C-alpha positions as a printed NumPy array, in Angstrom:
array([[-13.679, -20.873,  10.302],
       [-14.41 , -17.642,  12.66 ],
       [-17.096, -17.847,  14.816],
       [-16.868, -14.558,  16.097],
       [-16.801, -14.872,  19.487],
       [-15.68 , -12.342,  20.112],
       [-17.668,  -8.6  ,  21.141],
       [-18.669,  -6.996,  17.888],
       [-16.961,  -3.871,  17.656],
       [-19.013,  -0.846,  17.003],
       [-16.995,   2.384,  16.974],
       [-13.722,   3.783,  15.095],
       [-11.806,   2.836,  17.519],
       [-13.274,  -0.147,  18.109],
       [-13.12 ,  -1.114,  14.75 ],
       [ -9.752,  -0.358,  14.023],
       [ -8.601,  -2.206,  17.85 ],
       [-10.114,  -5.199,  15.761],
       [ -8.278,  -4.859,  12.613],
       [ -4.848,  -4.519,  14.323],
       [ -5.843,  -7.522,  16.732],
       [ -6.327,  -9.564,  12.814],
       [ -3.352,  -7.846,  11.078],
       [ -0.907,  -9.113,  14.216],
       [ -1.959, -12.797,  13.781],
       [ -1.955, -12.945,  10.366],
       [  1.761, -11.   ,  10.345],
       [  3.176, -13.642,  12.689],
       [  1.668, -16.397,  10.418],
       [  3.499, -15.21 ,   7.549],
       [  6.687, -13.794,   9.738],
       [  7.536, -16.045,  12.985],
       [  4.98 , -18.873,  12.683],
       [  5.853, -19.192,   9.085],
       [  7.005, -22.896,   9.252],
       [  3.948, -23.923,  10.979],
       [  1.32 , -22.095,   8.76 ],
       [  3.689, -23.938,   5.679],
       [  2.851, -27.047,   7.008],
       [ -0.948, -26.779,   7.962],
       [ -1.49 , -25.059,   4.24 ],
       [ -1.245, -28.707,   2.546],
       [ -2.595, -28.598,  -1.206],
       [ -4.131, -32.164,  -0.342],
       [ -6.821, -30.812,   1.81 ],
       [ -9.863, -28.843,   0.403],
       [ -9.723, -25.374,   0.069],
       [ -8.284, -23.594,   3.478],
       [ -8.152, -19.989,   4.087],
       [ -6.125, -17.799,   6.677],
       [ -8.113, -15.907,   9.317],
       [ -6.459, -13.67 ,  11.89 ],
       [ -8.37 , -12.931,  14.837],
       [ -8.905,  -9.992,  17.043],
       [ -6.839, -11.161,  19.796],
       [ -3.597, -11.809,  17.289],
       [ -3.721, -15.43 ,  16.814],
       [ -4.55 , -16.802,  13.755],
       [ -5.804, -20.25 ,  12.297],
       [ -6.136, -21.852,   8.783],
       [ -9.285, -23.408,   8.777],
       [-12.128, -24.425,   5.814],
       [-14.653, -21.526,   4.996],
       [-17.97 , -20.978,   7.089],
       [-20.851, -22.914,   5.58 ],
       [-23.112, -20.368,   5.949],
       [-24.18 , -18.006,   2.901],
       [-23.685, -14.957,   3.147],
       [-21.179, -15.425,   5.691],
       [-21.299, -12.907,   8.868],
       [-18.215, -11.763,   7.746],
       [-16.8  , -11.366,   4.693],
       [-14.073, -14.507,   3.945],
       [-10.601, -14.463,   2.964],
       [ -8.947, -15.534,  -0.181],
       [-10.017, -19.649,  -0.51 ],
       [ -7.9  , -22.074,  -1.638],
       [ -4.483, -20.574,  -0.378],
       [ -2.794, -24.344,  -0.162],
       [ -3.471, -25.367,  -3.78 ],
       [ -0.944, -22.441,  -5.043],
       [  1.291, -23.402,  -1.983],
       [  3.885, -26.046,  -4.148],
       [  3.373, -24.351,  -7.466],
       [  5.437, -21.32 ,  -6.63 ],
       [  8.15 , -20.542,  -4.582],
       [  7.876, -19.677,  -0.997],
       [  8.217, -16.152,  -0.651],
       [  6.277, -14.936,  -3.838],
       [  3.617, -17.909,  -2.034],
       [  3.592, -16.149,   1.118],
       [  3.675, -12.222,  -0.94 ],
       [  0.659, -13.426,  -2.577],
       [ -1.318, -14.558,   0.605],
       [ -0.014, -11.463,   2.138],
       [ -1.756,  -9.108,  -0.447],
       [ -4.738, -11.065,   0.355],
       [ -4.751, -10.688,   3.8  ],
       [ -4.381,  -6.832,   3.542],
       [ -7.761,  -7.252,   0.91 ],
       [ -9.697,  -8.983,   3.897],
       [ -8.382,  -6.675,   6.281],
       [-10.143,  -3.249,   4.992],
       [-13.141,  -5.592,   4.186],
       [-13.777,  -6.365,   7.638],
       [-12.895,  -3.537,   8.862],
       [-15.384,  -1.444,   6.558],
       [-17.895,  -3.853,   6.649],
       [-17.932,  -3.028,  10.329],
       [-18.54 ,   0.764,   9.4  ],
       [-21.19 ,   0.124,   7.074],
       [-22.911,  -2.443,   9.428],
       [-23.157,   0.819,  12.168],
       [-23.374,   3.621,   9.928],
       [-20.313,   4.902,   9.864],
       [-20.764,   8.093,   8.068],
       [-18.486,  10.662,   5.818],
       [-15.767,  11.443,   8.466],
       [-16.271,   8.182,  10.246],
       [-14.964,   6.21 ,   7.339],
       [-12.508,   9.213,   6.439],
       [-11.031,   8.828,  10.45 ],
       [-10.991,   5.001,  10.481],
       [ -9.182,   4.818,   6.698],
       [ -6.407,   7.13 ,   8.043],
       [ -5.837,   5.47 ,  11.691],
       [ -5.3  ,   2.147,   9.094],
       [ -3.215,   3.816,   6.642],
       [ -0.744,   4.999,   9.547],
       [  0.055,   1.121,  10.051],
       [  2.623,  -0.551,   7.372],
       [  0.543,  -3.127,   5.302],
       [  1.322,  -7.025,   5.734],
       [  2.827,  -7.314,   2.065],
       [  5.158,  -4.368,   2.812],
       [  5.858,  -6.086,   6.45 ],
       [  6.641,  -9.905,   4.633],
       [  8.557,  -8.44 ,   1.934],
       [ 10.585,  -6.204,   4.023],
       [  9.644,  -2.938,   2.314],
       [  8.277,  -0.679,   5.088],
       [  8.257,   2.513,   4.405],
       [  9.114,   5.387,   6.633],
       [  6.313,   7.728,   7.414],
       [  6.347,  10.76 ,   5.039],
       [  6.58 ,  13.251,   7.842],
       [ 10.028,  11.955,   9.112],
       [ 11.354,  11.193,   5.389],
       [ 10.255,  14.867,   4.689],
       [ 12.315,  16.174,   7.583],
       [ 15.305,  14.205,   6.457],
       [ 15.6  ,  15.794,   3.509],
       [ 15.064,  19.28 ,   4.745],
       [ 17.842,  19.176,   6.974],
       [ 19.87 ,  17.189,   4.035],
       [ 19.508,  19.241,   1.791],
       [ 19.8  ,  22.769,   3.984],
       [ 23.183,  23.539,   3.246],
       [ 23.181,  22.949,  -0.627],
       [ 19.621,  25.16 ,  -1.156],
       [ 21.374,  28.121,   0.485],
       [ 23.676,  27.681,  -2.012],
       [ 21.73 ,  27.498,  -4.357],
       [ 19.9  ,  30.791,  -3.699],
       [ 22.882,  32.367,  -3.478],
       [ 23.738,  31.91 ,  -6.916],
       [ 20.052,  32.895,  -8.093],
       [ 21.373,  36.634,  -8.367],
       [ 23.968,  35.705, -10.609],
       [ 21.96 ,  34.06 , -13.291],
       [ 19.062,  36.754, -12.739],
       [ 22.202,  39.622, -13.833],
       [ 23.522,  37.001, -16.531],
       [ 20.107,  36.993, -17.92 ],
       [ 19.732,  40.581, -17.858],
       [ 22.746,  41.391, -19.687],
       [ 22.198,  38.915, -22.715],
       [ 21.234,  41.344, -26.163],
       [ 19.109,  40.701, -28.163],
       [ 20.138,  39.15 , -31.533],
       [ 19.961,  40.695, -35.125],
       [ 16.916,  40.654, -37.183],
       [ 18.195,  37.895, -39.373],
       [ 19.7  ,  36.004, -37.002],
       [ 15.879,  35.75 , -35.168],
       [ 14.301,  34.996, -37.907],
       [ 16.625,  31.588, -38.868],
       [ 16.278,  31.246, -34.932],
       [ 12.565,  31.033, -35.068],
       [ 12.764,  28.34 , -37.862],
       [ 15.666,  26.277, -36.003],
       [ 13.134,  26.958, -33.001],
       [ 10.283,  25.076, -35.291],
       [ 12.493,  22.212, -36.632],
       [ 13.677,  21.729, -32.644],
       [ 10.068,  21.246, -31.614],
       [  8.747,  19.239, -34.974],
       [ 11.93 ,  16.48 , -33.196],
       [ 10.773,  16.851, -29.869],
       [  7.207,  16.437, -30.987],
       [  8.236,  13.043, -32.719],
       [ 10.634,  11.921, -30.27 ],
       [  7.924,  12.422, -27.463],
       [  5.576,  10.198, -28.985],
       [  7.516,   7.133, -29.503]])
């Protein structure tokens, strides 16, 4: 249970200085201080929930008493699921969660100040640049777009220059084909019609 002691951030970059302060503890809950955060979760106890905390700890601790809580809570109950699964789609699942509670606080936060239009638009994209804790756990972090993109450029250099050096060809090719006899259209036209009736039918199923 967070008592928030600590200051209450107020700006973007406040804001998102508080949700990477969270998304650290709860990633080394679920990464290097998995063991221990096994153990504490026992489905014995009453319903426990993971908090990370702005200065990248984390605890797993019952839920605040009071209602509404000053913050909004994370998933409840996290240990009674703990021994009815297996331990990584256990610790996948409380992962997902945590990314949930995550962009809760953190926009809860924004709406609490007024973050306005490009406020919200500025603080969603510093928190999209960071991998989420589900992609982190399971080991499928992505690479940012802008460096993929720039792999495959410089992959794939050589082969578009070929290519467009082959466009001419086909352009010429194309040129020269004559046009067919009257007859021979016309049974092309219906073949045409039968081709699409099949790839109507084939589409739909």
């Amino acid at each position: 249970m967070e008592a928030i002691p600590h200051p209450i951030p107020r700006t973007v970059e406040e804001v998102f200085s508080d949700f990477k302060g969270r998304r650290s503890g709860l990633i080394k809950a679920l990464t290097t201080d998995v063991e221990k955060f096994y153990q504490q979760c026992d489905p014995d106890k009453e319903n426990l929930c993971l908090y990370g905390l702005p200065n990248e700890t984390w605890e797993v601790n019952l839920p605040v008493e009071e209602v509404p809580p000053e913050l909004p809570e994370p998933a409840l109950g996290i240990n009674f699921a703990r021994d009815g699964m297996q331990e990584k789609d256990w610790l996948s699942l409380v992962a997902v969660h945590s990314d949930s509670w995550l962009l809760a606080v953190a926009f809860y936060f924004g709406a609490r100040f007024g973050f306005g239009k490009n406020e919200r638009k500025r603080l969603f994209q510093m928190i999209n640049e960071l991998p989420t804790i589900f992609e982190v756990v399971s080991g499928n972090v992505k690479q940012p777009k802008d460096q993929s993109a720039t792999h495959n450029n410089s992959g794939k250099s050589k082969s578009s220059g070929k290519m467009q050096s082959r466009q001419p060809e086909s352009q010429t090719k194309a040129v020269k084909v004559s046009a067919p006899p009257k007859e021979d259209y016309e049974s092309g036209e219906e073949e045409e019609e039968d081709d699409r009736t099949g790839c109507y039918f084939r589409s739909m199923w």
